[in-house]
PDB file of C-alpha atoms in Angstrom:
ATOM      1  CA  MET A   1       7.833  52.997  26.523  1.00  0.00           C
ATOM      2  CA  VAL A   2       7.342  50.471  29.349  1.00  0.00           C
ATOM      3  CA  PHE A   3      10.055  48.177  30.475  1.00  0.00           C
ATOM      4  CA  PRO A   4      10.102  45.633  32.743  1.00  0.00           C
ATOM      5  CA  SER A   5      10.296  46.050  36.360  1.00  0.00           C
ATOM      6  CA  ASP A   6      13.880  44.252  36.854  1.00  0.00           C
ATOM      7  CA  TYR A   7      15.290  46.176  34.025  1.00  0.00           C
ATOM      8  CA  LYS A   8      14.277  49.645  35.798  1.00  0.00           C
ATOM      9  CA  ASP A   9      15.517  48.325  38.987  1.00  0.00           C
ATOM     10  CA  PHE A  10      18.577  47.512  37.752  1.00  0.00           C
ATOM     11  CA  VAL A  11      18.966  50.743  36.109  1.00  0.00           C
ATOM     12  CA  ASP A  12      17.827  52.802  39.108  1.00  0.00           C
ATOM     13  CA  VAL A  13      20.801  51.308  41.032  1.00  0.00           C
ATOM     14  CA  TYR A  14      23.424  50.827  38.444  1.00  0.00           C
ATOM     15  CA  GLY A  15      22.738  52.687  35.160  1.00  0.00           C
ATOM     16  CA  LYS A  16      24.166  52.212  31.833  1.00  0.00           C
ATOM     17  CA  GLY A  17      27.268  50.426  31.410  1.00  0.00           C
ATOM     18  CA  LEU A  18      29.465  47.431  30.898  1.00  0.00           C
ATOM     19  CA  PHE A  19      30.480  44.121  32.392  1.00  0.00           C
ATOM     20  CA  VAL A  20      34.041  43.573  31.859  1.00  0.00           C
ATOM     21  CA  ALA A  21      35.887  40.468  31.838  1.00  0.00           C
ATOM     22  CA  GLU A  22      39.276  41.990  32.018  1.00  0.00           C
ATOM     23  CA  SER A  23      41.245  38.940  31.269  1.00  0.00           C
ATOM     24  CA  VAL A  24      40.284  38.808  27.775  1.00  0.00           C
ATOM     25  CA  GLY A  25      38.915  42.374  27.277  1.00  0.00           C
ATOM     26  CA  SER A  26      35.457  40.908  26.149  1.00  0.00           C
ATOM     27  CA  PHE A  27      32.406  42.570  27.513  1.00  0.00           C
ATOM     28  CA  PHE A  28      28.315  43.023  27.434  1.00  0.00           C
ATOM     29  CA  GLY A  29      27.016  46.209  28.358  1.00  0.00           C
ATOM     30  CA  VAL A  30      23.247  47.457  29.093  1.00  0.00           C
ATOM     31  CA  VAL A  31      21.827  50.243  27.395  1.00  0.00           C
ATOM     32  CA  VAL A  32      19.348  52.759  28.536  1.00  0.00           C
ATOM     33  CA  PRO A  33      16.543  54.875  26.972  1.00  0.00           C
ATOM     34  CA  GLU A  34      17.802  58.394  25.732  1.00  0.00           C
ATOM     35  CA  TYR A  35      15.932  60.976  24.282  1.00  0.00           C
ATOM     36  CA  SER A  36      16.257  64.353  22.374  1.00  0.00           C
ATOM     37  CA  SER A  37      15.292  67.669  23.859  1.00  0.00           C
ATOM     38  CA  GLU A  38      12.058  67.511  21.712  1.00  0.00           C
ATOM     39  CA  GLY A  39      11.604  63.928  23.513  1.00  0.00           C
ATOM     40  CA  GLU A  40      12.512  61.835  20.419  1.00  0.00           C
ATOM     41  CA  ALA A  41      14.077  58.450  21.179  1.00  0.00           C
ATOM     42  CA  VAL A  42      17.853  58.690  20.460  1.00  0.00           C
ATOM     43  CA  GLY A  43      21.461  57.092  21.623  1.00  0.00           C
ATOM     44  CA  SER A  44      22.369  53.151  21.665  1.00  0.00           C
ATOM     45  CA  MET A  45      19.061  51.817  22.816  1.00  0.00           C
ATOM     46  CA  ARG A  46      17.588  53.261  19.947  1.00  0.00           C
ATOM     47  CA  GLU A  47      20.049  52.252  17.300  1.00  0.00           C
ATOM     48  CA  GLU A  48      20.569  48.583  18.816  1.00  0.00           C
ATOM     49  CA  THR A  49      16.780  48.178  18.871  1.00  0.00           C
ATOM     50  CA  GLU A  50      16.404  49.168  15.425  1.00  0.00           C
ATOM     51  CA  ILE A  51      19.017  46.639  13.771  1.00  0.00           C
ATOM     52  CA  ALA A  52      17.562  43.877  16.334  1.00  0.00           C
ATOM     53  CA  GLN A  53      14.181  44.561  14.852  1.00  0.00           C
ATOM     54  CA  GLU A  54      15.711  44.296  11.263  1.00  0.00           C
ATOM     55  CA  ASP A  55      17.225  41.349  11.691  1.00  0.00           C
ATOM     56  CA  TRP A  56      14.358  39.705  13.222  1.00  0.00           C
ATOM     57  CA  ASP A  57      11.955  40.898  10.475  1.00  0.00           C
ATOM     58  CA  GLU A  58      14.515  40.219   7.849  1.00  0.00           C
ATOM     59  CA  GLY A  59      14.902  36.646   8.838  1.00  0.00           C
ATOM     60  CA  TYR A  60      18.326  37.167   9.974  1.00  0.00           C
ATOM     61  CA  GLY A  61      19.250  33.922  12.058  1.00  0.00           C
ATOM     62  CA  ASP A  62      17.254  30.844  12.896  1.00  0.00           C
ATOM     63  CA  LYS A  63      14.133  31.907  15.250  1.00  0.00           C
ATOM     64  CA  PRO A  64      13.028  29.456  17.807  1.00  0.00           C
ATOM     65  CA  GLU A  65      10.233  27.037  17.514  1.00  0.00           C
ATOM     66  CA  ASP A  66       6.972  27.726  19.166  1.00  0.00           C
ATOM     67  CA  LEU A  67       6.944  31.632  19.312  1.00  0.00           C
ATOM     68  CA  PRO A  68       3.764  33.252  20.980  1.00  0.00           C
ATOM     69  CA  PRO A  69       1.512  34.584  18.830  1.00  0.00           C
ATOM     70  CA  GLY A  70       2.029  38.423  17.933  1.00  0.00           C
ATOM     71  CA  ALA A  71       5.374  38.146  19.172  1.00  0.00           C
ATOM     72  CA  ASP A  72       7.145  40.462  16.640  1.00  0.00           C
ATOM     73  CA  ARG A  73       8.403  43.243  18.174  1.00  0.00           C
ATOM     74  CA  MET A  74      11.992  43.581  19.518  1.00  0.00           C
ATOM     75  CA  VAL A  75      13.469  45.792  22.266  1.00  0.00           C
ATOM     76  CA  THR A  76      16.978  45.961  22.798  1.00  0.00           C
ATOM     77  CA  TRP A  77      18.568  46.156  26.293  1.00  0.00           C
ATOM     78  CA  GLY A  78      22.322  45.078  25.810  1.00  0.00           C
ATOM     79  CA  VAL A  79      25.105  44.099  23.512  1.00  0.00           C
ATOM     80  CA  ASP A  80      28.092  42.308  23.438  1.00  0.00           C
ATOM     81  CA  ALA A  81      31.953  42.913  22.066  1.00  0.00           C
ATOM     82  CA  ALA A  82      31.081  40.449  19.328  1.00  0.00           C
ATOM     83  CA  ALA A  83      27.699  42.424  18.405  1.00  0.00           C
ATOM     84  CA  ASP A  84      25.480  40.019  19.660  1.00  0.00           C
ATOM     85  CA  LEU A  85      22.013  41.667  20.668  1.00  0.00           C
ATOM     86  CA  LEU A  86      20.294  41.024  24.283  1.00  0.00           C
ATOM     87  CA  CYS A  87      16.460  42.329  23.709  1.00  0.00           C
ATOM     88  CA  TRP A  88      12.814  41.434  25.162  1.00  0.00           C
ATOM     89  CA  LEU A  89      10.806  39.853  22.502  1.00  0.00           C
ATOM     90  CA  VAL A  90       7.481  41.866  23.030  1.00  0.00           C
ATOM     91  CA  THR A  91       4.607  39.182  23.524  1.00  0.00           C
ATOM     92  CA  GLY A  92       2.055  41.544  24.952  1.00  0.00           C
ATOM     93  CA  PRO A  93       1.465  44.532  27.171  1.00  0.00           C
ATOM     94  CA  ASP A  94       2.786  43.543  30.397  1.00  0.00           C
ATOM     95  CA  PRO A  95       6.645  43.934  29.973  1.00  0.00           C
ATOM     96  CA  ASP A  96       7.453  41.617  33.121  1.00  0.00           C
ATOM     97  CA  VAL A  97       6.437  38.543  30.763  1.00  0.00           C
ATOM     98  CA  TRP A  98       8.529  39.443  28.141  1.00  0.00           C
ATOM     99  CA  PRO A  99      11.109  36.833  27.381  1.00  0.00           C
ATOM    100  CA  VAL A 100      14.744  37.626  26.536  1.00  0.00           C
ATOM    101  CA  ALA A 101      15.752  37.229  23.108  1.00  0.00           C
ATOM    102  CA  VAL A 102      19.507  36.899  22.225  1.00  0.00           C
ATOM    103  CA  TYR A 103      20.939  37.136  18.742  1.00  0.00           C
ATOM    104  CA  ASN A 104      24.076  35.020  18.712  1.00  0.00           C
ATOM    105  CA  ARG A 105      25.444  36.536  15.476  1.00  0.00           C
ATOM    106  CA  THR A 106      28.089  33.919  15.612  1.00  0.00           C
ATOM    107  CA  TRP A 107      25.824  30.894  15.652  1.00  0.00           C
ATOM    108  CA  ASN A 108      23.442  32.845  13.437  1.00  0.00           C
ATOM    109  CA  GLU A 109      20.448  32.222  15.866  1.00  0.00           C
ATOM    110  CA  TRP A 110      17.877  33.687  18.314  1.00  0.00           C
ATOM    111  CA  SER A 111      17.379  31.869  21.386  1.00  0.00           C
ATOM    112  CA  LEU A 112      14.773  32.986  24.254  1.00  0.00           C
ATOM    113  CA  HIS A 113      15.109  32.975  27.828  1.00  0.00           C
ATOM    114  CA  ASP A 114      12.225  33.023  30.151  1.00  0.00           C
ATOM    115  CA  ALA A 115      14.114  34.298  33.556  1.00  0.00           C
ATOM    116  CA  GLY A 116      13.726  38.320  32.812  1.00  0.00           C
ATOM    117  CA  MET A 117      16.919  40.429  32.411  1.00  0.00           C
ATOM    118  CA  ALA A 118      17.807  39.924  35.983  1.00  0.00           C
ATOM    119  CA  GLY A 119      17.415  36.278  35.914  1.00  0.00           C
ATOM    120  CA  PHE A 120      19.218  36.168  32.615  1.00  0.00           C
ATOM    121  CA  LEU A 121      22.253  38.104  33.898  1.00  0.00           C
ATOM    122  CA  ARG A 122      22.357  35.965  37.294  1.00  0.00           C
ATOM    123  CA  LYS A 123      22.262  32.932  35.016  1.00  0.00           C
ATOM    124  CA  MET A 124      25.218  33.944  32.730  1.00  0.00           C
ATOM    125  CA  LEU A 125      27.046  35.540  35.401  1.00  0.00           C
ATOM    126  CA  ALA A 126      26.840  32.371  37.511  1.00  0.00           C
ATOM    127  CA  GLY A 127      27.788  30.507  34.913  1.00  0.00           C
ATOM    128  CA  GLU A 128      24.658  28.280  34.894  1.00  0.00           C
ATOM    129  CA  PHE A 129      24.018  28.108  31.282  1.00  0.00           C
ATOM    130  CA  GLU A 130      24.924  24.793  29.722  1.00  0.00           C
ATOM    131  CA  GLN A 131      26.139  26.667  26.756  1.00  0.00           C
ATOM    132  CA  LEU A 132      26.388  30.504  27.002  1.00  0.00           C
ATOM    133  CA  PRO A 133      23.854  32.025  24.407  1.00  0.00           C
ATOM    134  CA  LEU A 134      26.345  34.787  23.512  1.00  0.00           C
ATOM    135  CA  ALA A 135      29.235  34.467  21.680  1.00  0.00           C
ATOM    136  CA  LEU A 136      31.483  35.643  24.488  1.00  0.00           C
ATOM    137  CA  GLY A 137      32.410  32.083  26.065  1.00  0.00           C
ATOM    138  CA  SER A 138      31.716  31.562  29.703  1.00  0.00           C
ATOM    139  CA  GLU A 139      35.498  30.642  29.687  1.00  0.00           C
ATOM    140  CA  GLU A 140      35.921  34.269  29.034  1.00  0.00           C
ATOM    141  CA  LEU A 141      33.921  35.662  31.901  1.00  0.00           C
ATOM    142  CA  ASP A 142      35.747  36.462  34.812  1.00  0.00           C
ATOM    143  CA  PRO A 143      34.655  34.817  38.176  1.00  0.00           C
ATOM    144  CA  VAL A 144      33.258  38.229  39.596  1.00  0.00           C
ATOM    145  CA  PRO A 145      33.231  40.594  36.629  1.00  0.00           C
ATOM    146  CA  THR A 146      33.533  44.258  36.933  1.00  0.00           C
ATOM    147  CA  PHE A 147      30.598  46.642  36.240  1.00  0.00           C
ATOM    148  CA  ILE A 148      31.523  49.958  34.495  1.00  0.00           C
ATOM    149  CA  ARG A 149      29.128  52.287  34.802  1.00  0.00           C
ATOM    150  CA  ASP A 150      28.819  54.899  31.886  1.00  0.00           C
ATOM    151  CA  GLU A 151      28.791  58.342  33.537  1.00  0.00           C
ATOM    152  CA  ASP A 152      27.954  60.407  30.561  1.00  0.00           C
TER     153      ASP A 152
END
């Protein structure tokens, strides 16, 4: 599987882990691909991608208008404490142009963001969204959230 370069750079530096808003005990996590000894995808990225794909295919949540043609495959790269999904909407062969797709379970809607994973995280952590696309409210994010690397 191919991934956007900003995601690969992030994982190379930080790995899998959680951004934690310690003041309220909320989090959102970044997942990474894991494989069995036989080379089969296993772990949370595979599981969360299956959930996102089913939610997308079954019509859970309102989808944005004007979706790119053929944009029907999801790959999950993160989740939050409210079971919201942070994904890429696969729009073609170049992963660096895949938009971030967020499924907010509280609002029961999908939103698309063209900033890529790193741009989305920067904007979210800097409090630049008018309304945070996750159920985790911006008031719940600490000014400098802690990233806790999962060392498994």
